[in-house]
Amino acid sequence: MAIGSDLFKIFLKTLNYRLARREILLASRPLTLTFSVTGMCQSNCKTCYIGREFKKNPNRIKKLDLKLEEIEKFFNSLGRIYFLNISGGEPYLRDDLPEIVELGMKYLRPKIIHIPTNAFLPKKIEGLTRDILSVMHKYNSGVPLTVKPSIDGIGEKHDEIRGLKGNFLRLEETVKRLKAIEDDHSNFHVELGTVISNFNIDHLDEIEDWVHKQGVQSYRNEIAEQREEFFNVGEDITPSDEVYENLMVDFKKGVQDNLQRKRSLAKMTESMRLVYYDLVVDILRQKKQVIPCYAGISNIHLNYDGEIWPCCVLGYAHSMGNIRQFDFDYEALYSSSKAKNVREYIRDGKCYCPLANQAYSNMLMNFWYSTKVFRNCLKCVLKHKG
């Protein structure tokens, strides 16, 4: 994949996004679509209550999931994007996940596809992932697919935080099965991810040690957030800025030391994350948008029930509209007064958060932060040549 060429195209779109943020003109299509394909989830996480909501009324939530024909209409309306982030609930609870990805490949033509998982169904995750890769190969075998099992502790600690007994053993099996797929497909990458919360801040070293022993190319962490999507607003789950900053000192050093050994895509994403970790500290400390946010413009979130959110943090409280009510026409929804009001709310700085996917886009729109990312990549190249 010609990453340099793609970044140049993204750079050319930044002017459009800046003007769109001021409502001077309509935005071109977003860079990133996050699609929560289902509200179903087996987990009972301490940092996310999606699973609890599902267990309250599973039949109602199942009925709200967008059907394939509805997804096709919306994808066709949305057109080309860069990054397709498939989320949930638990994405692998949808048996038609390969068909959803095929619709994405056909209409959205993403350059990267990413799927997180709670890793509770190892055999099913392996089977559906292989089916997804077969579908992708028909359209473009060069598009990277990353699957990211979650790890929030080791052994019983992981099970305690995730609320599923035996989850850690299944996580171990899932990683082994996904690593086997990685050996067979050059465009497939296994990641591992940790949500840093007040429940595991004393266990991050042992998590990181375990991750490195698995031979995984990419390991990321995100700070636990209060999000409308998670039904956890008001919960004491987020570490303080001082605690998070101290935790990141050794973590960032490890990323920097291993950067030159990464594949080209991993080098770029890791370079962005190094800058992102510092940005998180600034946001937590200043309690404001440190750099302008382009949620609802550069990034959008399609919920399983058809609601279009600017991001999962604002979620239900600040939906821009439902695609079912707009006959799946994205431009019509984007141009609505409700959507404009939501974007104005964000532009006026009435919200702030360290949401990773949105922060990456915001960094690309900001000269100083994009320069920091480029500098990290350049250091890596020079160090490798030296």
Coordinates of C-alpha atoms in Angstrom, one line a residue:
M1 CA 0.0 0.0 0.0
A2 CA 1.4 3.4 -1.0
I3 CA 1.1 5.1 2.4
G4 CA 2.9 8.2 1.2
S5 CA 0.4 8.7 -1.7
D6 CA -2.6 8.1 0.6
L7 CA -1.3 10.6 3.2
F8 CA -0.9 13.2 0.4
K9 CA -4.5 12.7 -0.7
I10 CA -5.6 13.0 2.9
F11 CA -3.6 16.2 3.3
L12 CA -5.4 17.7 0.2
K13 CA -8.8 17.0 1.9
T14 CA -7.9 18.9 5.1
L15 CA -8.7 22.3 3.5
N16 CA -12.2 21.0 2.7
Y17 CA -12.7 19.8 6.3
R18 CA -11.6 23.1 7.7
L19 CA -14.1 25.0 5.6
A20 CA -16.8 22.5 6.3
R21 CA -16.2 22.9 10.1
R22 CA -17.1 26.6 9.6
E23 CA -20.1 25.6 7.5
I24 CA -18.7 27.5 4.6
L25 CA -19.2 24.5 2.3
L26 CA -20.3 20.8 2.6
A27 CA -17.6 18.4 3.6
S28 CA -16.4 15.7 1.2
R29 CA -16.9 12.2 2.5
P30 CA -15.5 11.4 5.9
L31 CA -12.1 9.8 6.3
T32 CA -13.3 7.3 8.9
L33 CA -16.6 5.4 9.4
T34 CA -17.0 3.6 12.6
F35 CA -19.9 1.1 12.3
S36 CA -21.3 -0.5 15.4
V37 CA -22.7 -3.5 13.6
T38 CA -24.7 -4.8 16.6
G39 CA -25.8 -3.9 20.1
M40 CA -25.3 -7.6 21.2
C41 CA -22.4 -8.3 23.6
Q42 CA -21.7 -11.1 26.1
S43 CA -19.4 -9.0 28.3
N44 CA -20.2 -7.3 31.5
C45 CA -17.3 -4.9 31.6
K46 CA -16.5 -2.6 34.5
T47 CA -15.8 0.3 32.0
C48 CA -18.6 -0.4 29.5
Y49 CA -22.3 -1.3 30.1
I50 CA -23.3 -2.2 26.5
G51 CA -23.4 -5.9 27.6
R52 CA -25.7 -5.1 30.5
E53 CA -28.0 -3.1 28.3
F54 CA -28.2 -6.0 25.9
K55 CA -29.0 -8.5 28.7
K56 CA -31.9 -6.3 29.8
N57 CA -33.8 -6.7 26.5
P58 CA -31.9 -8.9 24.0
N59 CA -34.8 -9.4 21.6
R60 CA -35.5 -5.7 21.2
I61 CA -31.8 -4.9 20.5
K62 CA -31.4 -7.7 18.0
K63 CA -34.4 -6.4 16.1
L64 CA -32.9 -2.9 15.8
D65 CA -29.7 -4.1 14.0
L66 CA -29.5 -2.8 10.5
K67 CA -30.2 -5.4 7.8
L68 CA -27.8 -6.1 5.0
E69 CA -30.0 -4.4 2.4
E70 CA -30.1 -1.3 4.6
I71 CA -26.3 -1.3 5.1
E72 CA -25.9 -1.6 1.3
K73 CA -28.1 1.5 0.7
F74 CA -26.1 3.6 3.2
F75 CA -22.7 2.4 2.0
N76 CA -23.7 3.2 -1.6
S77 CA -24.8 6.7 -0.5
L78 CA -21.7 7.4 1.6
G79 CA -19.1 6.4 -1.0
R80 CA -15.3 6.1 -0.6
I81 CA -13.7 6.5 2.8
Y82 CA -10.2 5.7 4.1
F83 CA -10.7 3.8 7.3
L84 CA -13.5 1.4 8.2
N85 CA -13.7 0.6 11.9
I86 CA -16.1 -2.2 12.6
S87 CA -17.3 -2.1 16.2
G88 CA -20.1 -3.3 18.4
G89 CA -21.2 -4.6 20.9
E90 CA -19.3 -7.7 19.9
P91 CA -18.9 -7.6 16.1
Y92 CA -18.3 -11.4 15.8
L93 CA -21.8 -12.1 17.2
R94 CA -23.1 -11.1 13.7
D95 CA -22.9 -14.2 11.5
D96 CA -23.1 -12.1 8.4
L97 CA -20.0 -10.1 9.3
P98 CA -18.2 -11.2 6.1
E99 CA -21.1 -9.9 4.0
I100 CA -21.0 -6.6 5.8
V101 CA -17.3 -6.3 5.0
E102 CA -18.0 -7.3 1.4
L103 CA -20.4 -4.4 1.1
G104 CA -17.8 -2.1 2.6
M105 CA -15.2 -3.3 0.0
K106 CA -17.7 -2.8 -2.8
Y107 CA -19.0 0.7 -2.0
L108 CA -16.7 2.3 0.6
R109 CA -13.4 1.0 -0.8
P110 CA -11.5 1.5 2.4
K111 CA -7.7 1.5 2.6
I112 CA -7.7 -0.1 6.1
I113 CA -10.3 -2.2 8.0
H114 CA -10.2 -2.7 11.7
I115 CA -12.3 -5.0 14.0
P116 CA -12.0 -5.2 17.8
T117 CA -13.3 -8.2 19.7
N118 CA -13.8 -9.4 23.3
A119 CA -12.1 -12.7 22.1
F120 CA -14.7 -14.9 23.8
L121 CA -15.5 -17.1 20.7
P122 CA -12.1 -18.2 19.4
K123 CA -13.3 -20.7 16.8
K124 CA -16.0 -18.4 15.4
I125 CA -13.6 -15.4 15.4
E126 CA -11.1 -17.5 13.4
G127 CA -13.7 -18.8 11.0
L128 CA -15.3 -15.4 10.3
T129 CA -11.9 -13.7 10.0
R130 CA -10.8 -16.2 7.3
D131 CA -14.1 -15.7 5.5
I132 CA -13.6 -11.9 5.7
L133 CA -10.1 -12.2 4.2
S134 CA -11.5 -14.3 1.3
V135 CA -14.1 -11.6 0.6
M136 CA -11.5 -8.9 0.7
H137 CA -9.2 -10.8 -1.6
K138 CA -11.9 -10.7 -4.3
Y139 CA -11.9 -6.9 -4.3
N140 CA -8.4 -5.8 -3.2
S141 CA -6.0 -8.2 -1.5
G142 CA -3.7 -5.3 -0.5
V143 CA -6.1 -3.7 2.0
P144 CA -4.9 -4.4 5.5
L145 CA -7.2 -6.0 8.0
T146 CA -6.5 -5.7 11.7
V147 CA -8.3 -7.6 14.4
K148 CA -7.8 -6.4 18.0
P149 CA -8.6 -8.7 20.9
S150 CA -9.0 -6.8 24.2
I151 CA -6.7 -7.5 27.1
D152 CA -7.3 -5.6 30.4
G153 CA -5.5 -7.9 32.8
I154 CA -3.8 -11.3 33.2
G155 CA -5.7 -14.4 34.2
E156 CA -8.5 -13.8 36.7
K157 CA -7.9 -10.0 36.6
H158 CA -8.9 -9.9 33.0
D159 CA -12.0 -12.0 33.6
E160 CA -12.9 -9.7 36.6
I161 CA -12.7 -6.5 34.5
R162 CA -14.4 -8.0 31.4
G163 CA -17.1 -9.7 33.5
L164 CA -16.8 -13.1 31.8
K165 CA -15.4 -16.1 33.6
G166 CA -12.9 -18.0 31.4
N167 CA -12.4 -15.0 29.0
F168 CA -8.6 -14.9 29.5
L169 CA -8.2 -18.6 28.5
R170 CA -10.3 -17.9 25.4
L171 CA -8.2 -14.7 24.7
E172 CA -5.1 -16.9 24.7
E173 CA -6.7 -19.3 22.2
T174 CA -8.0 -16.5 20.0
V175 CA -4.5 -14.9 19.8
K176 CA -3.0 -18.2 18.7
R177 CA -5.7 -18.8 16.1
L178 CA -5.3 -15.2 14.7
K179 CA -1.5 -15.5 14.7
A180 CA -1.9 -18.6 12.5
I181 CA -4.0 -16.6 10.1
E182 CA -1.4 -13.9 10.1
D183 CA 1.1 -16.5 8.8
D184 CA -1.1 -17.2 5.9
H185 CA -2.1 -13.7 4.9
S186 CA 0.3 -10.8 4.4
N187 CA -2.4 -8.2 4.7
F188 CA -3.7 -9.5 8.0
H189 CA -2.4 -8.0 11.3
V190 CA -3.2 -9.0 14.9
E191 CA -3.2 -6.2 17.5
L192 CA -3.9 -6.3 21.2
G193 CA -5.5 -3.4 23.1
T194 CA -5.9 -2.4 26.7
V195 CA -8.4 0.0 28.2
I196 CA -6.4 1.8 31.0
S197 CA -8.8 2.3 33.8
N198 CA -8.8 2.7 37.6
F199 CA -9.2 -1.0 37.7
N200 CA -5.9 -2.1 36.1
I201 CA -3.5 0.8 36.5
D202 CA -1.3 -1.3 38.8
H203 CA -1.1 -4.2 36.4
L204 CA 0.0 -2.6 33.1
D205 CA 3.6 -3.9 33.2
E206 CA 2.5 -7.5 33.4
I207 CA 0.0 -7.0 30.6
E208 CA 2.7 -5.5 28.4
D209 CA 5.1 -8.3 29.2
W210 CA 2.5 -10.9 28.3
V211 CA 1.6 -9.1 25.0
H212 CA 5.3 -9.0 23.9
K213 CA 5.7 -12.7 24.5
Q214 CA 2.9 -13.3 22.0
G215 CA 4.9 -11.8 19.1
V216 CA 2.2 -9.4 18.2
Q217 CA 3.3 -6.5 15.9
S218 CA 1.1 -3.8 17.4
Y219 CA -0.1 -3.1 21.0
R220 CA -2.2 -0.1 21.8
N221 CA -3.8 1.3 24.8
E222 CA -6.6 3.8 25.3
I223 CA -7.7 5.6 28.5
A224 CA -11.1 4.6 29.9
E225 CA -13.7 7.2 29.0
Q226 CA -17.2 8.1 30.0
R227 CA -19.2 7.7 26.7
E228 CA -22.8 7.9 25.9
E229 CA -22.3 4.8 23.8
F230 CA -21.1 2.8 26.9
F231 CA -23.9 4.0 29.2
N232 CA -21.2 4.8 31.8
V233 CA -21.4 8.6 32.1
G234 CA -20.7 9.6 35.7
E235 CA -18.7 6.5 36.5
D236 CA -15.3 6.8 38.2
I237 CA -13.3 4.9 35.7
T238 CA -10.8 7.4 34.3
P239 CA -7.3 7.7 35.8
S240 CA -6.1 11.3 36.5
D241 CA -3.8 13.1 34.1
E242 CA -0.8 12.7 36.5
V243 CA -1.3 9.0 36.8
Y244 CA -1.8 8.5 33.0
E245 CA 1.3 10.6 32.2
N246 CA 3.5 8.6 34.5
L247 CA 2.2 5.3 33.1
M248 CA 3.0 6.4 29.6
V249 CA 6.7 7.3 30.2
D250 CA 7.9 3.7 30.0
F251 CA 5.3 2.6 27.5
K252 CA 6.3 5.3 25.0
K253 CA 9.9 4.4 25.4
G254 CA 9.2 0.8 24.5
V255 CA 7.3 1.9 21.4
Q256 CA 10.1 4.2 20.3
D257 CA 12.7 1.5 20.9
N258 CA 10.8 -1.0 18.8
L259 CA 9.6 1.3 16.1
Q260 CA 12.2 0.6 13.4
R261 CA 11.4 -3.2 13.5
K262 CA 7.7 -2.6 12.6
R263 CA 6.1 -3.0 9.3
S264 CA 5.4 0.2 7.3
L265 CA 1.8 0.4 8.4
A266 CA 2.7 -0.3 12.0
K267 CA 5.4 2.4 11.9
M268 CA 2.9 5.0 10.8
T269 CA 0.2 4.0 13.3
E270 CA 2.7 3.8 16.2
S271 CA 4.2 7.2 15.3
M272 CA 0.7 8.7 15.5
R273 CA 0.1 7.0 18.9
L274 CA 3.2 8.4 20.4
V275 CA 1.9 11.9 19.7
Y276 CA -1.6 10.8 20.7
Y277 CA -0.5 9.7 24.2
D278 CA 0.9 13.2 24.9
L279 CA -2.3 14.8 23.6
V280 CA -4.4 12.7 26.0
V281 CA -2.5 14.1 28.9
D282 CA -3.0 17.7 27.7
I283 CA -6.8 17.1 27.2
L284 CA -7.2 15.5 30.7
R285 CA -5.2 18.3 32.3
Q286 CA -6.8 21.3 30.4
K287 CA -10.3 19.8 30.2
K288 CA -11.0 21.3 26.8
Q289 CA -10.4 20.7 23.1
V290 CA -6.6 21.2 22.9
I291 CA -6.9 21.1 19.1
P292 CA -10.0 21.7 17.0
C293 CA -12.3 18.6 16.7
Y294 CA -13.7 17.5 13.4
A295 CA -16.2 14.9 14.7
G296 CA -19.2 14.7 12.4
I297 CA -17.1 15.8 9.5
S298 CA -13.9 13.8 9.1
N299 CA -15.3 11.0 11.2
I300 CA -18.8 9.7 11.7
H301 CA -20.2 6.8 13.7
L302 CA -23.1 4.6 12.4
N303 CA -24.8 2.9 15.3
Y304 CA -26.4 -0.5 14.9
D305 CA -29.9 1.1 15.0
G306 CA -29.3 3.5 12.1
E307 CA -28.4 6.6 14.2
I308 CA -25.5 8.7 12.9
W309 CA -23.3 10.1 15.6
P310 CA -20.4 12.6 15.3
C311 CA -18.6 10.2 17.7
C312 CA -19.3 7.5 20.2
V313 CA -18.6 9.8 23.2
L314 CA -21.5 12.1 22.3
G315 CA -23.5 9.2 21.0
Y316 CA -27.2 9.0 21.9
A317 CA -27.3 12.5 23.5
H318 CA -26.1 14.2 20.3
S319 CA -27.2 12.1 17.3
M320 CA -27.2 13.9 13.9
G321 CA -30.2 11.8 12.7
N322 CA -31.2 8.3 11.7
I323 CA -30.4 7.1 8.2
R324 CA -33.7 5.2 8.1
Q325 CA -35.6 8.5 8.3
F326 CA -33.5 9.9 5.5
D327 CA -34.0 6.9 3.2
F328 CA -30.3 6.1 3.7
D329 CA -29.1 9.3 2.0
Y330 CA -26.0 10.5 3.8
E331 CA -25.8 13.9 2.2
A332 CA -29.5 14.7 3.1
L333 CA -28.8 13.7 6.8
Y334 CA -25.5 15.7 6.9
S335 CA -27.3 18.8 5.5
S336 CA -30.2 18.6 8.1
S337 CA -30.6 21.3 10.7
K338 CA -30.1 18.7 13.5
A339 CA -26.7 17.7 12.1
K340 CA -25.7 21.3 11.7
N341 CA -26.6 22.0 15.4
V342 CA -24.5 19.0 16.5
R343 CA -21.5 20.2 14.5
E344 CA -21.9 23.7 15.9
Y345 CA -22.0 22.2 19.5
I346 CA -18.6 20.6 18.8
R347 CA -17.1 23.6 17.0
D348 CA -18.0 25.8 20.0
G349 CA -15.9 23.6 22.2
K350 CA -18.8 22.4 24.4
C351 CA -17.3 19.0 24.5
Y352 CA -13.8 17.5 24.8
C353 CA -12.4 14.0 25.0
P354 CA -9.4 11.8 24.1
L355 CA -11.3 9.5 21.8
A356 CA -8.4 7.8 19.8
N357 CA -9.9 7.5 16.3
Q358 CA -11.1 11.0 16.3
A359 CA -7.9 12.3 17.8
Y360 CA -5.9 10.8 15.0
S361 CA -7.9 12.7 12.4
N362 CA -7.8 15.9 14.4
M363 CA -4.0 15.5 14.5
L364 CA -3.8 15.2 10.7
M365 CA -5.9 18.4 10.4
N366 CA -3.5 20.3 12.7
F367 CA -0.1 21.4 11.3
W368 CA 1.9 21.1 14.5
Y369 CA 0.6 17.7 15.4
S370 CA 0.9 16.2 12.0
T371 CA 4.5 17.6 11.9
K372 CA 5.2 15.7 15.2
V373 CA 3.9 12.5 13.6
F374 CA 6.1 13.0 10.5
R375 CA 9.1 13.7 12.7
N376 CA 8.6 10.4 14.6
C377 CA 8.5 8.5 11.2
L378 CA 11.6 10.4 10.0
K379 CA 13.5 9.6 13.2
C380 CA 12.6 5.9 12.7
V381 CA 13.9 5.9 9.1
L382 CA 17.1 7.7 10.0
K383 CA 17.8 5.4 12.9
H384 CA 17.2 2.3 10.7
K385 CA 19.6 3.6 8.0
G386 CA 22.2 4.4 10.7

